[in-house]
Short mmCIF file of C-alpha atoms in Angstrom, two decimals:
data_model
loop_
_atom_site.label_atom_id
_atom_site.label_comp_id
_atom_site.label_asym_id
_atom_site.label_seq_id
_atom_site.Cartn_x
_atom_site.Cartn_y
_atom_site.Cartn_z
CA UNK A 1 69.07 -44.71 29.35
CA UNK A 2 67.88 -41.25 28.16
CA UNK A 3 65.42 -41.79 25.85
CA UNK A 4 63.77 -38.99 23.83
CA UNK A 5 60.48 -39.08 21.54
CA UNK A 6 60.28 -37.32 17.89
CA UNK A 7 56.94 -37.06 17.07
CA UNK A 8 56.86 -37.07 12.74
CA UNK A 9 54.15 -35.25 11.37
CA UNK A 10 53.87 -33.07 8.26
CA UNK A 11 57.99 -33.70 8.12
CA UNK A 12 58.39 -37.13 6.71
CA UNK A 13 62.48 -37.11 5.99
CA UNK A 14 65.68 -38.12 7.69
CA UNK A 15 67.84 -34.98 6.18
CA UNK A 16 67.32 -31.69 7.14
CA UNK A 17 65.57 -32.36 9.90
CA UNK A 18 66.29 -30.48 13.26
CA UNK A 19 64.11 -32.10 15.76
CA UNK A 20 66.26 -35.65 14.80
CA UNK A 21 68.93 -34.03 15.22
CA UNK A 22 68.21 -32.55 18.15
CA UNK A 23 67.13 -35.93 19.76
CA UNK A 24 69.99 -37.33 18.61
CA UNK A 25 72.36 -35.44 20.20
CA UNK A 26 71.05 -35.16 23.85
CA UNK A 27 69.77 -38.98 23.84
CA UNK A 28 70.87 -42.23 24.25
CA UNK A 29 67.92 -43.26 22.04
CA UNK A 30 64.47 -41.73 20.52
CA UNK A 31 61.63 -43.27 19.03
CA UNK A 32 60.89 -42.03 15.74
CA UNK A 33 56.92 -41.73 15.91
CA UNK A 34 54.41 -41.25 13.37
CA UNK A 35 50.65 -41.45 15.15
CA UNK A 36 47.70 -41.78 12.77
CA UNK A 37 45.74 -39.28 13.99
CA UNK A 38 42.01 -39.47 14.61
CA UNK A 39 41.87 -35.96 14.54
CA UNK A 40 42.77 -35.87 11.07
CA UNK A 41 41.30 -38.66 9.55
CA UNK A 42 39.04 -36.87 7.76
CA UNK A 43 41.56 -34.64 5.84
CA UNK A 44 43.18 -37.75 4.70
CA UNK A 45 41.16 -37.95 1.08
CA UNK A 46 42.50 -41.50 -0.83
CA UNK A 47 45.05 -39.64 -2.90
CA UNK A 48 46.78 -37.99 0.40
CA UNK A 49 46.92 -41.36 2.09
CA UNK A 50 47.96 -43.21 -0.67
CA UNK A 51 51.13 -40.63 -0.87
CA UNK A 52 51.32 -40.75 2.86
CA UNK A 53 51.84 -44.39 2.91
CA UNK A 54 54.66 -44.44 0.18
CA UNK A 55 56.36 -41.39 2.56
CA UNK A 56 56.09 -43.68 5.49
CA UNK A 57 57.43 -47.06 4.06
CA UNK A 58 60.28 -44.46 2.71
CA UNK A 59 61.20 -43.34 6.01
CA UNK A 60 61.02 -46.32 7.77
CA UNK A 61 63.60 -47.86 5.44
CA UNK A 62 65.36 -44.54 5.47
CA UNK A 63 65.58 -45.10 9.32
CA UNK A 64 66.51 -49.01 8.87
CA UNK A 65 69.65 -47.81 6.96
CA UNK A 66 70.72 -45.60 10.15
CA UNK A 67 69.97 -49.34 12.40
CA UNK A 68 66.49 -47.74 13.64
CA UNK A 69 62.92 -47.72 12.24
CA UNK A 70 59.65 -45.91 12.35
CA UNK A 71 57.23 -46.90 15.20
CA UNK A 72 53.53 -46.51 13.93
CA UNK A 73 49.97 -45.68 16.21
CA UNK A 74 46.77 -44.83 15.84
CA UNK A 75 44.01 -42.53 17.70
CA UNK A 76 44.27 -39.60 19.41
CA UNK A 77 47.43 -37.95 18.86
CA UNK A 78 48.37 -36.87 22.54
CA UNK A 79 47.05 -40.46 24.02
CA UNK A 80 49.48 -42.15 21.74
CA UNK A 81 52.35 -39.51 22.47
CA UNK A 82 51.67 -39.81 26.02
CA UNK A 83 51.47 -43.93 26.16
CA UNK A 84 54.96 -43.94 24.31
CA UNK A 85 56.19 -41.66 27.08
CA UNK A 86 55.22 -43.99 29.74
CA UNK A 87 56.16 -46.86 27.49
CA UNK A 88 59.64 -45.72 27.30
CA UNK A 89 60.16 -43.50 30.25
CA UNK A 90 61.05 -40.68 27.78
CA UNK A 91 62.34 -36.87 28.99
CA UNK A 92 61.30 -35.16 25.99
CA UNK A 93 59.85 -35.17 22.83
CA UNK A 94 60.66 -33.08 20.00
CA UNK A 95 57.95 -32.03 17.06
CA UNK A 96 57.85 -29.54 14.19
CA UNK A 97 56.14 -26.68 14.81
CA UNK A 98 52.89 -26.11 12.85
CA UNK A 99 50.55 -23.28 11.28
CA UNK A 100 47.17 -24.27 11.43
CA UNK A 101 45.19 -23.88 13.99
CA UNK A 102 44.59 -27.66 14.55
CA UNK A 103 48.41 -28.42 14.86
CA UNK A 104 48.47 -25.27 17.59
CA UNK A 105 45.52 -26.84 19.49
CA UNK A 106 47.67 -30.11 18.89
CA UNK A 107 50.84 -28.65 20.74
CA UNK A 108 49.26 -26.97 23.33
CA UNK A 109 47.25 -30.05 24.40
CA UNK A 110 51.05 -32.34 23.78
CA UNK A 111 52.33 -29.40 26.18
CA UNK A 112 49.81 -29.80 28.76
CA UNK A 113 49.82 -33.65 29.05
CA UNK A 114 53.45 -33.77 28.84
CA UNK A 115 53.60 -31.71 31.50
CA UNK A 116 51.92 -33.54 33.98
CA UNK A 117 54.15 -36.68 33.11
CA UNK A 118 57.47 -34.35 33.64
CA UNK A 119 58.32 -34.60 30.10
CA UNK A 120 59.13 -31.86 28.03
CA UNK A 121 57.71 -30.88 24.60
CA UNK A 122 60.27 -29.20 21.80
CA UNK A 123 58.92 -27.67 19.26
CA UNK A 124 61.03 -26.60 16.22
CA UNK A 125 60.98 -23.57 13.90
CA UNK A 126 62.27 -23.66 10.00
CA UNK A 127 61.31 -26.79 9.37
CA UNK A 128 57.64 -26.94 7.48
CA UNK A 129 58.45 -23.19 6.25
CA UNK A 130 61.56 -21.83 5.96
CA UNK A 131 60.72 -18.74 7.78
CA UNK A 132 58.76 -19.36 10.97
CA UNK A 133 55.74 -17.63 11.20
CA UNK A 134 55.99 -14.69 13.45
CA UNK A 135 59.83 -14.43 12.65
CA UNK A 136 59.32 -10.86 10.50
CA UNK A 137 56.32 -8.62 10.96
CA UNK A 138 55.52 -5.01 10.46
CA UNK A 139 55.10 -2.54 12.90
CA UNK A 140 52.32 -3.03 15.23
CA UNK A 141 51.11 -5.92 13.78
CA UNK A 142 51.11 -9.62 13.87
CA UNK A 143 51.57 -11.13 10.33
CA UNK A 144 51.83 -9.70 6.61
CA UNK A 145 48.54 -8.94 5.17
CA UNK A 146 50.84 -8.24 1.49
CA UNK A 147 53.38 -10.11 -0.25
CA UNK A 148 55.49 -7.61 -1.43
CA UNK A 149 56.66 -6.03 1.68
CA UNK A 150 56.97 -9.41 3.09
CA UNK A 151 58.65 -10.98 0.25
CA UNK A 152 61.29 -8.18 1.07
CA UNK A 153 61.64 -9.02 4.95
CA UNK A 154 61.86 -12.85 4.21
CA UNK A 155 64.49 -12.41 1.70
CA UNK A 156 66.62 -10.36 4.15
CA UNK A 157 65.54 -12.67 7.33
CA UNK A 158 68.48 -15.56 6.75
CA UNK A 159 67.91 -19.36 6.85
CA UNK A 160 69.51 -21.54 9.20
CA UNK A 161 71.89 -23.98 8.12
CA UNK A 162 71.05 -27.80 6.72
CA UNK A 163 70.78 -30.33 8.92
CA UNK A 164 72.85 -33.43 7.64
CA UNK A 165 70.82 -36.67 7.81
CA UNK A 166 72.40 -39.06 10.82
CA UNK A 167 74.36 -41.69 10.74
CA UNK A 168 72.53 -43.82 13.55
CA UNK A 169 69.44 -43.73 14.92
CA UNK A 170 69.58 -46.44 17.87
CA UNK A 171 65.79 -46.55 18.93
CA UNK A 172 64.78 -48.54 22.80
CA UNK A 173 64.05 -52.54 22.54
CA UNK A 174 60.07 -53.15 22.90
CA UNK A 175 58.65 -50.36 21.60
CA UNK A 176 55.75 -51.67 19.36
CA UNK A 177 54.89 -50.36 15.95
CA UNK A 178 51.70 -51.17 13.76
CA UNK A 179 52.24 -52.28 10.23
CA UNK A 180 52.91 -50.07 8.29
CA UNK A 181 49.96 -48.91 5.61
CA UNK A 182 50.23 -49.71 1.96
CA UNK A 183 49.51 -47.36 -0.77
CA UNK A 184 47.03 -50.56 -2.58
CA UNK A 185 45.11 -50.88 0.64
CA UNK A 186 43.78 -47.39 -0.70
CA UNK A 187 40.83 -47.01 -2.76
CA UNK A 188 39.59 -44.21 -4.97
CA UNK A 189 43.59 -43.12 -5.98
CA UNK A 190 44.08 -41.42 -8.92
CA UNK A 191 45.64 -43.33 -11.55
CA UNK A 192 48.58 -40.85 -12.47
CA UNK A 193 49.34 -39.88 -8.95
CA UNK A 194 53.08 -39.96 -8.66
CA UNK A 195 55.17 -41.34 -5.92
CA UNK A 196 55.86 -40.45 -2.57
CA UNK A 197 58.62 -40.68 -0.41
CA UNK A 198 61.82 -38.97 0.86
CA UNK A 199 64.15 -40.82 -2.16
CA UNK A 200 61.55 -39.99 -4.67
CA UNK A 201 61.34 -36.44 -3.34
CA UNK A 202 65.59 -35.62 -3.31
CA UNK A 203 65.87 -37.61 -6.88
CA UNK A 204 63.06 -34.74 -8.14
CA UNK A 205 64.50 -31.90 -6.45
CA UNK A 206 67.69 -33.24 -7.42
CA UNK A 207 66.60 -33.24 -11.81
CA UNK A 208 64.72 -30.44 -11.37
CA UNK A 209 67.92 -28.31 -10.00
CA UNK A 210 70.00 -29.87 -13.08
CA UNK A 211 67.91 -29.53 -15.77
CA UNK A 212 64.30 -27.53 -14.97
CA UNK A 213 65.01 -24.70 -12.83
CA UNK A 214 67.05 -22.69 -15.23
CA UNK A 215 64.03 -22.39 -17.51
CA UNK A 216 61.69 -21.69 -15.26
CA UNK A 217 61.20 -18.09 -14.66
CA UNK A 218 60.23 -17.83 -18.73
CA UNK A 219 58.46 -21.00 -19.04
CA UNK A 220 56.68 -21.67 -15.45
CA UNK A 221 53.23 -20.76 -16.92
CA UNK A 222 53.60 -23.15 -19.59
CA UNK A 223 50.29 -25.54 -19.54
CA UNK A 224 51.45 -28.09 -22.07
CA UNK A 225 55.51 -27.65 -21.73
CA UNK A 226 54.85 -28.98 -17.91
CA UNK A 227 57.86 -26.85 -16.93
CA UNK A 228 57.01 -26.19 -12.99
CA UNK A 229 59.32 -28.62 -10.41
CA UNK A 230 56.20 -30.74 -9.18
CA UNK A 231 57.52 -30.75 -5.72
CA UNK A 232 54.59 -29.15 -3.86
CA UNK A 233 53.43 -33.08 -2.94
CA UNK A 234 56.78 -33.39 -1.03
CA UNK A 235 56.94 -30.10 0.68
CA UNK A 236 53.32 -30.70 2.08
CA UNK A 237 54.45 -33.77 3.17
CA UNK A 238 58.27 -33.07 4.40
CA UNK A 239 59.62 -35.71 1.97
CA UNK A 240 62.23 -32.77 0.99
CA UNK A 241 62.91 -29.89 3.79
CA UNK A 242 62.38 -25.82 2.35
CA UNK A 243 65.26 -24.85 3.50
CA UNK A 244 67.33 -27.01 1.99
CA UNK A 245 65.27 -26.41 -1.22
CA UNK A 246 66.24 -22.70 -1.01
CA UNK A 247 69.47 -23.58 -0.10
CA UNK A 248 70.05 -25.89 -3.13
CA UNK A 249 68.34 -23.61 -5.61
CA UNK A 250 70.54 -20.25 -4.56
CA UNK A 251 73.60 -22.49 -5.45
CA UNK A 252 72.20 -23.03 -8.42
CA UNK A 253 71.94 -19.62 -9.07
CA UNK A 254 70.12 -17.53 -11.97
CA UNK A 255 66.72 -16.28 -12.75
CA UNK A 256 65.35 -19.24 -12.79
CA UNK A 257 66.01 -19.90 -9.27
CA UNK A 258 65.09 -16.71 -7.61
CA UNK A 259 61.83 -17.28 -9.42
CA UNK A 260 61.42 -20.61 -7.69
CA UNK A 261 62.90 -19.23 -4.36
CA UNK A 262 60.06 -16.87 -4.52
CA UNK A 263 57.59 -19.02 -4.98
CA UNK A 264 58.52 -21.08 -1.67
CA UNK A 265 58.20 -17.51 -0.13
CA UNK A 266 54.62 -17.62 -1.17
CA UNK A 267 54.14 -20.83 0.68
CA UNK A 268 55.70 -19.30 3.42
CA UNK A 269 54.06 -16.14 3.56
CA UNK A 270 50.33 -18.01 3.57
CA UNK A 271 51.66 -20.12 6.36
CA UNK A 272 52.44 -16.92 8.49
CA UNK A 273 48.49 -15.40 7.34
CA UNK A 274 47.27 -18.74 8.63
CA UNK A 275 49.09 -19.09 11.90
CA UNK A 276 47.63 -15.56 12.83
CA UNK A 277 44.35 -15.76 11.55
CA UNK A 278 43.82 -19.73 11.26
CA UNK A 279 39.64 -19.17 11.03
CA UNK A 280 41.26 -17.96 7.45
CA UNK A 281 40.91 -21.82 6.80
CA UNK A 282 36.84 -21.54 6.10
CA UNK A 283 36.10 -17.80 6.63
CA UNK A 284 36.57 -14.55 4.53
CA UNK A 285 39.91 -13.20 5.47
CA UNK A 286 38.77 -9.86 4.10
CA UNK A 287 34.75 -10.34 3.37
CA UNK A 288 33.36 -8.55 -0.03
CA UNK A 289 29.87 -9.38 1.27
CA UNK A 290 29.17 -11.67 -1.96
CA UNK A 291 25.79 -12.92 -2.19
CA UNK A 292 27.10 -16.46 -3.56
CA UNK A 293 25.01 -18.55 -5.89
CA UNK A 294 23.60 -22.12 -5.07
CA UNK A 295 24.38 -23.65 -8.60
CA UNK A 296 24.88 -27.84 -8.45
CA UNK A 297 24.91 -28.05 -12.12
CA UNK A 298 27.09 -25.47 -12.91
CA UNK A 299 29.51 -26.89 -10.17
CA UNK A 300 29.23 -30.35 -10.76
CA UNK A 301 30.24 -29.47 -14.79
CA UNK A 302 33.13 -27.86 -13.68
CA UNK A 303 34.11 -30.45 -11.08
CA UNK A 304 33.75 -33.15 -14.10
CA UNK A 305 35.66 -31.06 -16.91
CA UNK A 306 32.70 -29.83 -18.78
CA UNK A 307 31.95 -26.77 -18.96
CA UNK A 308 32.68 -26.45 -22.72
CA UNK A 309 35.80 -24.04 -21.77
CA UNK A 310 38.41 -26.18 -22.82
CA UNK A 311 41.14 -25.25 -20.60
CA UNK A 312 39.30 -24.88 -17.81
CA UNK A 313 38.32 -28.58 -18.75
CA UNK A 314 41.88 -29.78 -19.02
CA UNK A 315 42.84 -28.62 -15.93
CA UNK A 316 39.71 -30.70 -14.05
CA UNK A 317 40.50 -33.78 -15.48
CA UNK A 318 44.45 -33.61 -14.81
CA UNK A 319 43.16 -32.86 -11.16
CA UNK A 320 41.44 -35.90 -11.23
CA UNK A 321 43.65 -38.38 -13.38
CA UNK A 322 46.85 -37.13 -11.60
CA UNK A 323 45.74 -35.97 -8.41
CA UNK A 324 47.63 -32.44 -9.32
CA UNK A 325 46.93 -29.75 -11.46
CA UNK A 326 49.64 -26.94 -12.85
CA UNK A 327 49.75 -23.80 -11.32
CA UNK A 328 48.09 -21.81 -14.24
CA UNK A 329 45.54 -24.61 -14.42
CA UNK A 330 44.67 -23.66 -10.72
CA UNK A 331 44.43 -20.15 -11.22
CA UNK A 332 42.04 -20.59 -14.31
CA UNK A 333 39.70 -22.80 -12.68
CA UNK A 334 39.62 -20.95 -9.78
CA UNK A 335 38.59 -17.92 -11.38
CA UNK A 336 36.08 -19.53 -13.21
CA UNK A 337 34.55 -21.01 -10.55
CA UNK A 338 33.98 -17.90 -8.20
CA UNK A 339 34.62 -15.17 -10.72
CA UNK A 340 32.49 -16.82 -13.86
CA UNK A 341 30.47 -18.78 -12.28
CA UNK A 342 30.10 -16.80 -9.17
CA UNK A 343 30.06 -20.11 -6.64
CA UNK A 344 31.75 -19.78 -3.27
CA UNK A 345 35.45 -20.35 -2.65
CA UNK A 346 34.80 -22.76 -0.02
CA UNK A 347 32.80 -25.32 -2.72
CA UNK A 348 36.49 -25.23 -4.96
CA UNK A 349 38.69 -24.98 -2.11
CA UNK A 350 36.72 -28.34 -0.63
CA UNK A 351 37.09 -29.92 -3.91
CA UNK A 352 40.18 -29.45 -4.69
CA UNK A 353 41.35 -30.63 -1.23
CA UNK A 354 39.24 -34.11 -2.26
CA UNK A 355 41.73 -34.88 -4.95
CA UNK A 356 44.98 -32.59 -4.54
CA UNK A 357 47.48 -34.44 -2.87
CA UNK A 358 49.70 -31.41 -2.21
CA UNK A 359 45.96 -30.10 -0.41
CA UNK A 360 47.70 -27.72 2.26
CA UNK A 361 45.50 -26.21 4.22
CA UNK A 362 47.61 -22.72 4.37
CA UNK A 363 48.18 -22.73 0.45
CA UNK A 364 44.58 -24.17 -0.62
CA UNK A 365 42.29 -22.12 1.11
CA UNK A 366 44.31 -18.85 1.01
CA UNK A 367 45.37 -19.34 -3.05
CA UNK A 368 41.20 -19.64 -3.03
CA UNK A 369 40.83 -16.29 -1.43
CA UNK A 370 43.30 -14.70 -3.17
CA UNK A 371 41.47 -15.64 -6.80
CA UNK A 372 38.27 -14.93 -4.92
CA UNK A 373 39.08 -11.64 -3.78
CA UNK A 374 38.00 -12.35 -0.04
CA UNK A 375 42.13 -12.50 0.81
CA UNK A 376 45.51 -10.90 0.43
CA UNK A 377 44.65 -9.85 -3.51
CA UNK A 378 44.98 -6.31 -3.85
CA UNK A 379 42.92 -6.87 -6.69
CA UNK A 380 40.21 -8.40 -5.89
CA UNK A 381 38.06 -8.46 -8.35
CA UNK A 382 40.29 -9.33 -11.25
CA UNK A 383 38.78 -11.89 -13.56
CA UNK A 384 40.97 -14.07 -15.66
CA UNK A 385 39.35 -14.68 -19.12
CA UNK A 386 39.78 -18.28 -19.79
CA UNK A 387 40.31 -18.38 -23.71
CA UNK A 388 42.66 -15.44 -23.16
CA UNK A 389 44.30 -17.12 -21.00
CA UNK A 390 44.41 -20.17 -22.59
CA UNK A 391 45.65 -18.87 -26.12
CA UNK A 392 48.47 -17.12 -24.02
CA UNK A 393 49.66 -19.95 -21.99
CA UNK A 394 48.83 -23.09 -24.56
CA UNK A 395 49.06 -21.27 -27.64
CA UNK A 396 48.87 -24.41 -29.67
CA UNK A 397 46.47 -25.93 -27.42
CA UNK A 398 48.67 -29.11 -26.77
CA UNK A 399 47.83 -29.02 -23.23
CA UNK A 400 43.74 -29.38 -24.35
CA UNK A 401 44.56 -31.95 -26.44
CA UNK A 402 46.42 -34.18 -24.17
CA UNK A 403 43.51 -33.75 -21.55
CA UNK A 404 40.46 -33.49 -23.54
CA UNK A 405 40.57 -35.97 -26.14
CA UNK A 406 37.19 -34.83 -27.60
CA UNK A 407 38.86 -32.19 -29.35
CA UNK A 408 42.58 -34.32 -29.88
CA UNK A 409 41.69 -33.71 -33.78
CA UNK A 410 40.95 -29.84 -33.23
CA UNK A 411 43.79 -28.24 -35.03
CA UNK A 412 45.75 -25.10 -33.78
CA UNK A 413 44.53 -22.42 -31.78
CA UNK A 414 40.36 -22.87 -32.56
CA UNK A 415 41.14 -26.30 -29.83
CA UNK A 416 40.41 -23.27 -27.21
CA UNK A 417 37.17 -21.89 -29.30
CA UNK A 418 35.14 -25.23 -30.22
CA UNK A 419 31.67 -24.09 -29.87
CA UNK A 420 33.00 -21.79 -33.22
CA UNK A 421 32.99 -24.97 -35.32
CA UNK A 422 30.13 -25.68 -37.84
CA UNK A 423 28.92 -28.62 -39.69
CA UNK A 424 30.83 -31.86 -39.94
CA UNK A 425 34.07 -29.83 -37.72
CA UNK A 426 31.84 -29.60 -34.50
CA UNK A 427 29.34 -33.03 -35.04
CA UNK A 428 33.43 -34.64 -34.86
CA UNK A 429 33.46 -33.29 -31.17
CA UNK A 430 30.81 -36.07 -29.98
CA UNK A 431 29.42 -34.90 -26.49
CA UNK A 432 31.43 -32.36 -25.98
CA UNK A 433 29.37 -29.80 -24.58
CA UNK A 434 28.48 -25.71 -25.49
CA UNK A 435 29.74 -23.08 -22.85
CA UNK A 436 27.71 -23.49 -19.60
CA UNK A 437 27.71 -19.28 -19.58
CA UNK A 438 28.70 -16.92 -21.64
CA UNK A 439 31.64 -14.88 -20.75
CA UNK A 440 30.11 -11.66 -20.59
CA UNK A 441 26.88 -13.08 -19.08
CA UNK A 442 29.29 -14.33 -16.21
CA UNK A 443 31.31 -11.23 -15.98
CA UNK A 444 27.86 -8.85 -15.52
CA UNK A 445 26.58 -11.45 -12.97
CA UNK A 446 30.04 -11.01 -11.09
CA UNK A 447 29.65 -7.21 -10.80
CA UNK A 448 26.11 -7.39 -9.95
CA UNK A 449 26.72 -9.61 -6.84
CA UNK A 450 29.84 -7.72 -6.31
CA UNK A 451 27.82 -4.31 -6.22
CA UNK A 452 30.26 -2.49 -8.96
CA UNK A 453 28.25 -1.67 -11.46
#
């Protein structure tokens, strides 16, 4: 019986996936795999593994339906590959390509052990991005170092087709699984994070193609109107495939959907700066030379929502009740952090990845260099004002309200200004704490450590 492996990994789905397919069809039967990997451990903080555990109970009973099921390990990655090989006598197995530099190291090492077992490794392109990395370059170089031109390339590059989901997945008798994990075995979850899962993910992408995306290229950077598709948890997990996002959306059609389209060529485009520069992950991509301060107090307000910016607050504590934070949210406290504040990208970009369960190494650290001005930003030293921004993108401060409930009785737009309250108006605010810096104060710091003035 020809028996072929498919090694799951950051691609957690039964549609639209190619390297099932491809299994499928040159195989008697495969062994759907998913190895808990010791090499990762570490990046799995509790709201990641609490996600990861609905995704895999999800595709296990998405692989039930087809007659097979998901086999479970744990360790090393290419020991547990390797003793399913020999297990099963198995000819190949098939894997979606990755980006970062651990999941090259991971396929090189699968390569080389395979190898001396005379079994072939597969790996497959278009299905974490929908472009491959590599796939369009300029002249003379290896990756995109702007969006723009790139944006351009990818838009002209083509997708391959979608992959339909099969309708049997026969997998070998005796091949032992562990149990599989459960999302309340998990401590320290966020108490709003959503659900994970392939069914969860296609029922989102599903409402948000009926009734979101049409809105969404005027209303995307609406903090309180929540108006973004939330999907970024199940593209960095592979509950729901890119391509078949971008596939779904252009049907869909309007301005709405080539603003969302775009957006997944963002996530696409950082992959590609990763996979050729993966030391991107915790070094400058393009150094400013910034003489970073060493402020604990000043980070561990903003960390806890209290740094008397409101917004800025808002957006910390929906991090940490929800595990996600909207996309303007990210921006703003980004740019507080290492544009305000003047604290290193790597002391956000860690914490974020602590609580974010969409934390993607390719979008989190290279989103923080681009606010910090140490990546693709051909602005880099833009500062976003955060009561600007905040009066421009929660003009009636609903968003503050619903996160900061120390200022729920703060009417209109002086909810983003409290510290301008006087007598009985502020003593109603409690604890709620002054401005750890004045904007100005911050800005002048900035340009001083940046050398522009």
């Amino acid at each position: 019986m020809r028996v072929r492996v498919v090694l799951f990994t950051s691609d957690l789905r039964v549609h639209d996936h190619p390297p099932l397919r491809a299994a499928l069809n040159s195989a008697d039967a495969v062994v759907p795999l998913f190895v808990r990997d010791a090499g990762v451990a570490g990046f799995l903080a509790p709201n990641r593994e609490a996600f990861l555990a609905d995704c895999l109970r999800d595709l296990d009973a998405g692989l039930r339906e087809r007659g097979g099921r998901l086999v479970v390990r744990t360790g090393d990655v290419v020991d547990a590959v390797a003793k399913v090989v020999a297990e099963t006598d198995a000819c190949a197995v098939h894997v979606a390509g990755g980006v970062s530099g651990y999941a090259q190291h991971r396929e090189g090492r699968l390569r080389d052990t395979l190898g001396r077992l005379g079994c072939d490794l597969v790996a497959h392109d278009g299905v974490v991005t929908c472009v491959p990395p590599g796939a369009v370059t300029p002249a003379s170089k290896d990756h995109f170092a702007v969006f723009t031109p790139y944006h351009r390339r990818w838009a002209q590059h083509g997708l391959r087709a979608v992959v339909r989901a099969p309708r049997a997945v026969r997998v070998p008798d005796g091949v032992g699984s562990e149990a599989l994990p459960e999302r309340a075995d998990v401590t320290g979850v966020s108490p709003g994070l959503a659900a994970g899962g392939e069914r969860a993910g296609r029922s989102l992408l599903t409402s948000w193609l009926r009734s979101g995306i049409a809105a969404y290229e005027d209303r995307h950077d609406d903090l309180a109107g929540d108006a973004t598709s939330r999907l970024s948890p199940h593209l960095h997990f592979g509950t729901i495939g890119p391509v078949e996002a971008v596939h779904r959306a252009r049907t869909a059609g309007g301005a709405g959907a080539e603003a969302f389209v775009r957006q997944l060529a963002w996530r696409d485009f950082h992959h590609q700066v990763l996979a050729a520069r993966p030391d991107a992950a915790h070094a400058d991509y393009r150094t400013q030379h910034d003489r970073w301060r060493r402020a604990p107090r000043d980070v561990e307000a903003w960390q806890e929502g209290r740094t008397g910016y409101p917004v800025v607050d808002a957006a910390m504590r929906q991090l940490r009740h929800e595990g996600w934070m909207h996309n303007r949210g990210r921006l703003l406290t980004a740019s507080f952090l290492v544009k305000t504040l003047y604290v290193d990208w790597r002391v956000g970009a860690r914490h974020f990845l602590e609580l974010l369960v969409d934390g993607d190494v390719a979008n989190n650290q290279l989103n923080w260099q681009w606010m910090a001005g140490t990546g693709t930003d051909s602005r880099p030293n833009r500062v976003l004002n955060p009561v600007t921004q905040a009066k421009r993108y929660d003009p009636d401060g609903a968003y503050v309200r619903r996160w900061v409930p120390e200022l729920a009785d703060v009417e209109g737009s002086a909810v983003h200004t409290p510290w301008k309250l006087t007598g009985l108006d502020r003593a109603a605010l409690g604890d709620y704490p002054d401005p750890i810096v004045e904007l100005p104060d911050g800005l002048a710091r900035f340009r001083r450590g940046r050398g522009l003035d």
